[in-house]
Short mmCIF file of C-alpha atoms in Angstrom, two decimals:
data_model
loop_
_atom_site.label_atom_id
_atom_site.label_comp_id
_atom_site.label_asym_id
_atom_site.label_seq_id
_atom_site.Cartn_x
_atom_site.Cartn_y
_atom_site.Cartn_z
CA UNK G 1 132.92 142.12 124.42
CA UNK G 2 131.91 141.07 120.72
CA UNK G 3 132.37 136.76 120.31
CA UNK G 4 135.51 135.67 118.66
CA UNK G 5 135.00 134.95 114.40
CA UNK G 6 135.07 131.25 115.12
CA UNK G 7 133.06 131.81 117.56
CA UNK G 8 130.49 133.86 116.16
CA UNK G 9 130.27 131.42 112.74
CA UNK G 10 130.09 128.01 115.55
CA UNK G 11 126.73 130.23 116.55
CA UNK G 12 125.04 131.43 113.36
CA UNK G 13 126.07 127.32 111.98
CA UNK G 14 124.06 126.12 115.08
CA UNK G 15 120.97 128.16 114.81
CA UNK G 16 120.73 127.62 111.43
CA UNK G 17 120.77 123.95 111.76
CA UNK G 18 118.26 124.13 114.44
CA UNK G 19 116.02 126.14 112.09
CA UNK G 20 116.73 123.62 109.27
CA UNK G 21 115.43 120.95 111.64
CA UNK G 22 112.09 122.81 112.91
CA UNK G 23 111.00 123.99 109.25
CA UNK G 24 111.37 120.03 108.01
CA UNK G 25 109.75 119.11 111.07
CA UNK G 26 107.49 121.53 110.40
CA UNK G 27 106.95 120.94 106.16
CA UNK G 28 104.49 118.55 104.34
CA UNK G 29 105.80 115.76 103.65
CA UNK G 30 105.68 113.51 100.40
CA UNK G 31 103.33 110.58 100.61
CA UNK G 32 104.05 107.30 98.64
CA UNK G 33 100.72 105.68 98.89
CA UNK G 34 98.85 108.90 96.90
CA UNK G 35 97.93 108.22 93.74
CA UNK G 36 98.74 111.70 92.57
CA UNK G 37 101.41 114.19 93.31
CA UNK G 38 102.96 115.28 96.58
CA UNK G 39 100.70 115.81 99.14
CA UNK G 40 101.18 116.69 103.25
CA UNK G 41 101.92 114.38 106.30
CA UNK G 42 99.05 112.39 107.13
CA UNK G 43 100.47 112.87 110.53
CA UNK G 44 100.33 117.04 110.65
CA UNK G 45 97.33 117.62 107.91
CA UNK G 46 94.64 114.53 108.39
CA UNK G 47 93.03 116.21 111.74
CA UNK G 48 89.23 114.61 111.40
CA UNK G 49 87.58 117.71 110.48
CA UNK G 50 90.30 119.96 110.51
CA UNK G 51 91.54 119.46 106.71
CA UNK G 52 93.18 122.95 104.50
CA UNK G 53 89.55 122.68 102.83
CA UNK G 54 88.10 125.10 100.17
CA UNK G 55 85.79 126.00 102.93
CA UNK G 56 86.63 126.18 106.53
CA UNK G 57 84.84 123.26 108.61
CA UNK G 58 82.91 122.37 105.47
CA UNK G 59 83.60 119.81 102.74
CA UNK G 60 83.19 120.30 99.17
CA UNK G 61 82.29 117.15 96.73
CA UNK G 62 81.51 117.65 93.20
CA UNK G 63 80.17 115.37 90.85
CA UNK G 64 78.27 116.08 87.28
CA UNK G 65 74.29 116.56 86.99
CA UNK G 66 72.76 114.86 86.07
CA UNK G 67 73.96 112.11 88.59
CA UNK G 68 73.09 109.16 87.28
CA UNK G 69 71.91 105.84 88.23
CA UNK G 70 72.74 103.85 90.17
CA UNK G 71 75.78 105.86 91.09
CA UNK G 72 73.33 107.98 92.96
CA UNK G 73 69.81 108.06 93.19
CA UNK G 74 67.29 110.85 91.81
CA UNK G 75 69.35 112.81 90.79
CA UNK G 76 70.77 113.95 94.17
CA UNK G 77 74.14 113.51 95.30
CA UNK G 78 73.12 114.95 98.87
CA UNK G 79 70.58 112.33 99.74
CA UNK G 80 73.74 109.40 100.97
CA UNK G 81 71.80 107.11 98.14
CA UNK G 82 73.04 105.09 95.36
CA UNK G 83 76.98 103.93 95.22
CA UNK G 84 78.99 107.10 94.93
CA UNK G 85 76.60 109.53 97.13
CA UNK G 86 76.92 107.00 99.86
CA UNK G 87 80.82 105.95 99.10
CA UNK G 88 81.27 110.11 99.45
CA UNK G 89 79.70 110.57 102.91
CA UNK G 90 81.93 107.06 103.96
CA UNK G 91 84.95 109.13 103.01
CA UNK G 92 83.66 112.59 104.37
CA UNK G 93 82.61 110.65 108.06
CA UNK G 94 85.98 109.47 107.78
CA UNK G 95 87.56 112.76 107.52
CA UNK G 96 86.03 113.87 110.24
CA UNK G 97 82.79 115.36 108.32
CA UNK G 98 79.42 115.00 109.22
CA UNK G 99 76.53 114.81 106.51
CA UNK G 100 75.66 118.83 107.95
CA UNK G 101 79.66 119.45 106.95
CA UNK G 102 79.45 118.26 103.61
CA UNK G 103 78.87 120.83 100.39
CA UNK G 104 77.82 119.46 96.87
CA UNK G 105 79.26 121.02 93.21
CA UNK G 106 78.04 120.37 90.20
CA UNK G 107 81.41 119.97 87.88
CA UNK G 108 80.95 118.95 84.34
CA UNK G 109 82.73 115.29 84.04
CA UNK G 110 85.51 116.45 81.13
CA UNK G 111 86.34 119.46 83.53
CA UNK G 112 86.64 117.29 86.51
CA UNK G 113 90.30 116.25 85.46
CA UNK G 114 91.38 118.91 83.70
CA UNK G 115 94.03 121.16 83.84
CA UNK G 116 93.78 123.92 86.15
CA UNK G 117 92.55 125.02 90.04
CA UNK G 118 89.77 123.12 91.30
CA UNK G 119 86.99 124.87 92.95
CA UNK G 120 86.14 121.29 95.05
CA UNK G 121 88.15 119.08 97.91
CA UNK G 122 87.74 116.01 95.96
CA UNK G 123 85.10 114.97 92.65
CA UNK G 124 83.53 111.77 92.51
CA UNK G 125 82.05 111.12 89.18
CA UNK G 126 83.15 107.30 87.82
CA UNK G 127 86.62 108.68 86.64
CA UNK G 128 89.08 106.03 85.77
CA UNK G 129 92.46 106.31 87.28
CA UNK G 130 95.19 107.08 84.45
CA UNK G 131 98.70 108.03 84.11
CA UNK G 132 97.66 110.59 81.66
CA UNK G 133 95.32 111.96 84.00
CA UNK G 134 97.91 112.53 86.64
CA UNK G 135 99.52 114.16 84.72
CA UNK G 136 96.63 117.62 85.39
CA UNK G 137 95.27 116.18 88.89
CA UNK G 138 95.90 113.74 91.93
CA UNK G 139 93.87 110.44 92.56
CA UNK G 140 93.17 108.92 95.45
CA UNK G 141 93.50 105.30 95.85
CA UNK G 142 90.62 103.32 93.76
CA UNK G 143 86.68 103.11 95.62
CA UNK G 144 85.79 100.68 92.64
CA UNK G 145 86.95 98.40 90.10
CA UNK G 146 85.29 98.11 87.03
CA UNK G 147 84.84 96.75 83.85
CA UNK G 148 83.56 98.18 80.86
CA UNK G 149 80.49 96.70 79.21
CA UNK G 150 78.74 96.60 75.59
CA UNK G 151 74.84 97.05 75.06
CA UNK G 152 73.11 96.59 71.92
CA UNK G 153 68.91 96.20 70.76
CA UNK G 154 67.76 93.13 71.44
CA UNK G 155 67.41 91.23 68.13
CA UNK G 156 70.20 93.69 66.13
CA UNK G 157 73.05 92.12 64.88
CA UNK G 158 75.14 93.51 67.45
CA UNK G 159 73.16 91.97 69.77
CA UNK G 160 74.90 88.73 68.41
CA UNK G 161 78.01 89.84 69.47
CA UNK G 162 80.06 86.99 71.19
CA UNK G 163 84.01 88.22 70.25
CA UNK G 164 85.68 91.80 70.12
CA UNK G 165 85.74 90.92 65.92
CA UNK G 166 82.41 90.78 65.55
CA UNK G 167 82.68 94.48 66.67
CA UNK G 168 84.94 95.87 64.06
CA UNK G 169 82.23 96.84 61.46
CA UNK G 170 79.99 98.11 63.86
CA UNK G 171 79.08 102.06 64.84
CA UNK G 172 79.96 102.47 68.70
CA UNK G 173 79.48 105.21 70.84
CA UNK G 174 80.46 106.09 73.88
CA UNK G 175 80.95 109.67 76.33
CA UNK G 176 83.66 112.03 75.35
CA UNK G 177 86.97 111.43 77.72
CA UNK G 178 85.31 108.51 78.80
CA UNK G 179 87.65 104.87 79.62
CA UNK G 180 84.25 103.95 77.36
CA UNK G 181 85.31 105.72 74.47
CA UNK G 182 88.87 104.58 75.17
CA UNK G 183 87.75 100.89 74.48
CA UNK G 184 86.47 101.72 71.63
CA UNK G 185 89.69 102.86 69.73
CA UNK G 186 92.41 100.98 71.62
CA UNK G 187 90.54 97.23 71.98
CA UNK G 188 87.80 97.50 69.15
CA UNK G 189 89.37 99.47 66.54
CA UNK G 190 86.15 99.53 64.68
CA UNK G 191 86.22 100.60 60.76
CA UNK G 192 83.26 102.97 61.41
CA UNK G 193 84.28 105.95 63.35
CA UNK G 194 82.99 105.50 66.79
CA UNK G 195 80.27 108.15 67.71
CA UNK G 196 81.10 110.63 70.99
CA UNK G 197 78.50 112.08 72.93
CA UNK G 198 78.70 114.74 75.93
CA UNK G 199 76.77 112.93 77.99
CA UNK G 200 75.44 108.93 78.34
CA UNK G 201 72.14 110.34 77.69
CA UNK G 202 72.93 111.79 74.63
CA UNK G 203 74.36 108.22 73.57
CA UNK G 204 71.34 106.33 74.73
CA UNK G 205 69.12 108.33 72.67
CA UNK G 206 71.31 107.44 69.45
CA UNK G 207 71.01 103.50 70.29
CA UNK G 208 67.51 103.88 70.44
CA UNK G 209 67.12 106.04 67.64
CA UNK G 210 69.51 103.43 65.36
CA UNK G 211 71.98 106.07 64.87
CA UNK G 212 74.80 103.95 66.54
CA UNK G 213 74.70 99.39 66.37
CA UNK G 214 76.03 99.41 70.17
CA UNK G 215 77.47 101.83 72.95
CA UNK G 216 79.84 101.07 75.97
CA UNK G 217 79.54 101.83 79.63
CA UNK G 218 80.80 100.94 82.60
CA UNK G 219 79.52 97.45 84.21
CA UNK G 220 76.95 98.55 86.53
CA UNK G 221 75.59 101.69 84.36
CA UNK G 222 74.99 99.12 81.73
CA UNK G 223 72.77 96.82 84.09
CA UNK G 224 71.27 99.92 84.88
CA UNK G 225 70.61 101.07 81.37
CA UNK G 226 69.30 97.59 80.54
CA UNK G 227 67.10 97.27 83.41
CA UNK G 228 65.43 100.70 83.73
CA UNK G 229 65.60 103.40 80.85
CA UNK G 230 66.19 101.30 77.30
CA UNK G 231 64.51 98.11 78.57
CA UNK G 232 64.66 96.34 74.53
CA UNK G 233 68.11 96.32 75.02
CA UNK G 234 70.80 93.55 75.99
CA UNK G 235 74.17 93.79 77.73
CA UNK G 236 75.86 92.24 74.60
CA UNK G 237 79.63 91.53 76.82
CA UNK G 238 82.13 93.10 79.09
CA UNK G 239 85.50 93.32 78.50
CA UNK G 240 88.46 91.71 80.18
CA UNK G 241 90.83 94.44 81.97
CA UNK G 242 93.75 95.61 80.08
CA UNK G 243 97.10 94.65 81.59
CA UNK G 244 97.85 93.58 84.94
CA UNK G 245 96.32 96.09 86.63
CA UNK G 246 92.53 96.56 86.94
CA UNK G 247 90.59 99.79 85.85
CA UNK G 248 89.30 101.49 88.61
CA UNK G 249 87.44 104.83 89.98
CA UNK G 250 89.45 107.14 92.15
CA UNK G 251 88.65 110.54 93.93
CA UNK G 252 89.87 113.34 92.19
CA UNK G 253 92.01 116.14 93.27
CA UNK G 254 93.48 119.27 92.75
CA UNK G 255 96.83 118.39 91.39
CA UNK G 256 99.52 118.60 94.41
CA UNK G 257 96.50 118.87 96.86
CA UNK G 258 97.42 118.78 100.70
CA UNK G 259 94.29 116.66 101.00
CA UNK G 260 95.50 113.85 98.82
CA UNK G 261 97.09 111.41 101.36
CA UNK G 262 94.42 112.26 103.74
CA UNK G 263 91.80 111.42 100.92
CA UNK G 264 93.47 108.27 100.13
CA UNK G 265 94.11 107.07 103.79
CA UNK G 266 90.34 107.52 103.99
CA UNK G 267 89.46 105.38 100.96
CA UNK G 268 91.81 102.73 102.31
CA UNK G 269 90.42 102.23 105.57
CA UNK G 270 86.81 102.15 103.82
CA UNK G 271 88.16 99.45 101.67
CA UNK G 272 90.07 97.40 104.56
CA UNK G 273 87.40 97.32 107.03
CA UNK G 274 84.62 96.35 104.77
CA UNK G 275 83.02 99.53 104.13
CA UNK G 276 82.98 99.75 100.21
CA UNK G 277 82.30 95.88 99.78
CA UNK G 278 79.14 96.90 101.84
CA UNK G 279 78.18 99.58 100.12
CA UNK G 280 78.72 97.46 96.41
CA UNK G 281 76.55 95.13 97.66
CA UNK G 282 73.51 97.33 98.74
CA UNK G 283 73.74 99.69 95.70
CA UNK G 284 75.42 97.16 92.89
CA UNK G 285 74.23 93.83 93.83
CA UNK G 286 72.93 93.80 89.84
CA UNK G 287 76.20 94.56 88.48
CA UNK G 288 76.96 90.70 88.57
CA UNK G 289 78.82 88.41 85.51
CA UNK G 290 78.19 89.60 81.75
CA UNK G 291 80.15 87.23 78.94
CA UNK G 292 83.32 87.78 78.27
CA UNK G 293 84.22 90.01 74.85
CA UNK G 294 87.95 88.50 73.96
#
């Protein structure tokens, strides 16, 4: 005997609603605390060492090459030394990845956070978090706040430097895409058109060769500059953070990744339980107070 109408609709309502109720159960779920876009349940997708990676089992970290100083050491990300190499193997031991698990990329900086399908799980490369950069990718919560610092020739005039004015009629130069560069045209405002390089080392060579009066970094690469590779040079300032909220280095990710909460849940518990104050104090115990550009 075929079920009344009533009867029959009563049925198909229920098992719908019951299918409504496993596929949400079921469905990654938004996450407030990543930095980026929507990501999966922390709950459902954070399995240590069972992540939706690029490669099964295996997690893939780019950064750019050269890696410099004293982000990492010698050049090689996979070798756990200097800041970032050992602040990715903190977040990859926290996902459940061993140092065997973990696969290295070389991805140019600029193409790090640009539009388009990443080929990595996260990049790690001193990129600023930005609203205009979430706009192509996700960010994890920040490893690293930092400050952005000037260095000029010992004995040049903007060596003398003790206020962002006596910058104005300067050359600067900084990396393309850089928060560096950013500084430049947004705090400086020099009348000289500020000088953009493709890489640091490109804008290292032009301080030493005169072609540029000054060039800004970030904090610790400028200690690092100073101390090791253009030695007659000074770090001239730093500048004070813009706004309330303080510049800092995130993770980045594919934009919508299912690994961003998970990424970001990792960074946080680094950062609560002492992990990344340990690891800027072995690798950027230099990196200490500069004068103050206002």
């Amino acid at each position: 005997m075929h079920p009344a109408p009533s009867a029959l609709r009563r049925a198909v309502a229920a098992a719908t609603i019951a299918l409504l109720a496993t596929a949400v159960g079921c469905a990654p779920q938004p996450d407030d605390k990543a930095s980026g876009g929507t990501s999966s349940s922390a709950g459902t997708t954070c399995a240590k060492g069972k992540l939706a990676t690029q490669t099964s089992g295996k997690l893939t970290i780019a950064t750019d090459e050269p890696a410099y100083e004293p982000w990492f050491k010698d050049d090689k990300p996979a070798n756990g030394e200097g800041f970032e190499s050992a602040v990715a193997y903190a977040v990859a031991k926290q996902l459940g990845y061993d140092k065997s698990a973990v696969v290295w990329q070389s991805v140019p900086f600029n193409k790090a956070f640009a539009p388009g399908v990443k080929t990595f799980d996260f990049d790690i490369n001193q990129v600023s978090i930005s609203a205009e950069r979430k706009k192509a990718v996700d960010f994890s919560s920040g490893y690293y706040d930092v400050r952005q610092a000037v260095i000029a020739l010992k004995g040049s005039k903007a060596a003398k430097a003790t206020t962002i004015a006596d910058l104005k009629g300067l050359k600067l130069g900084a990396q393309v895409g850089t928060t560096s560069l950013d500084y430049i045209t947004d705090v400086v405002k020099p009348s000289p058109q500020p000088a953009v390089y493709a890489k640091n080392d490109q804008a290292k060579s032009a301080l030493k060769n005169g072609q540029v009066d000054a060039i800004v970094v970030d904090l610790p690469t400028a200690f690092y500059i100073t101390s090791a590779e253009v030695t007659d040079a000074k770090i001239v300032g730093q500048f004070e953070n813009q706004g309330g909220t303080p510049e800092q280095f995130g993770l980045v990710l594919d934009k919508g990744s299912a690994l961003t909460s998970c990424v970001t849940n990792a960074v946080d518990a680094l950062r609560k339980d002492g992990t990344l104050a340990k690891i800027e104090q072995q690798w950027l115990s230099d990196a200490v107070d500069a004068p103050v550009l206002k």
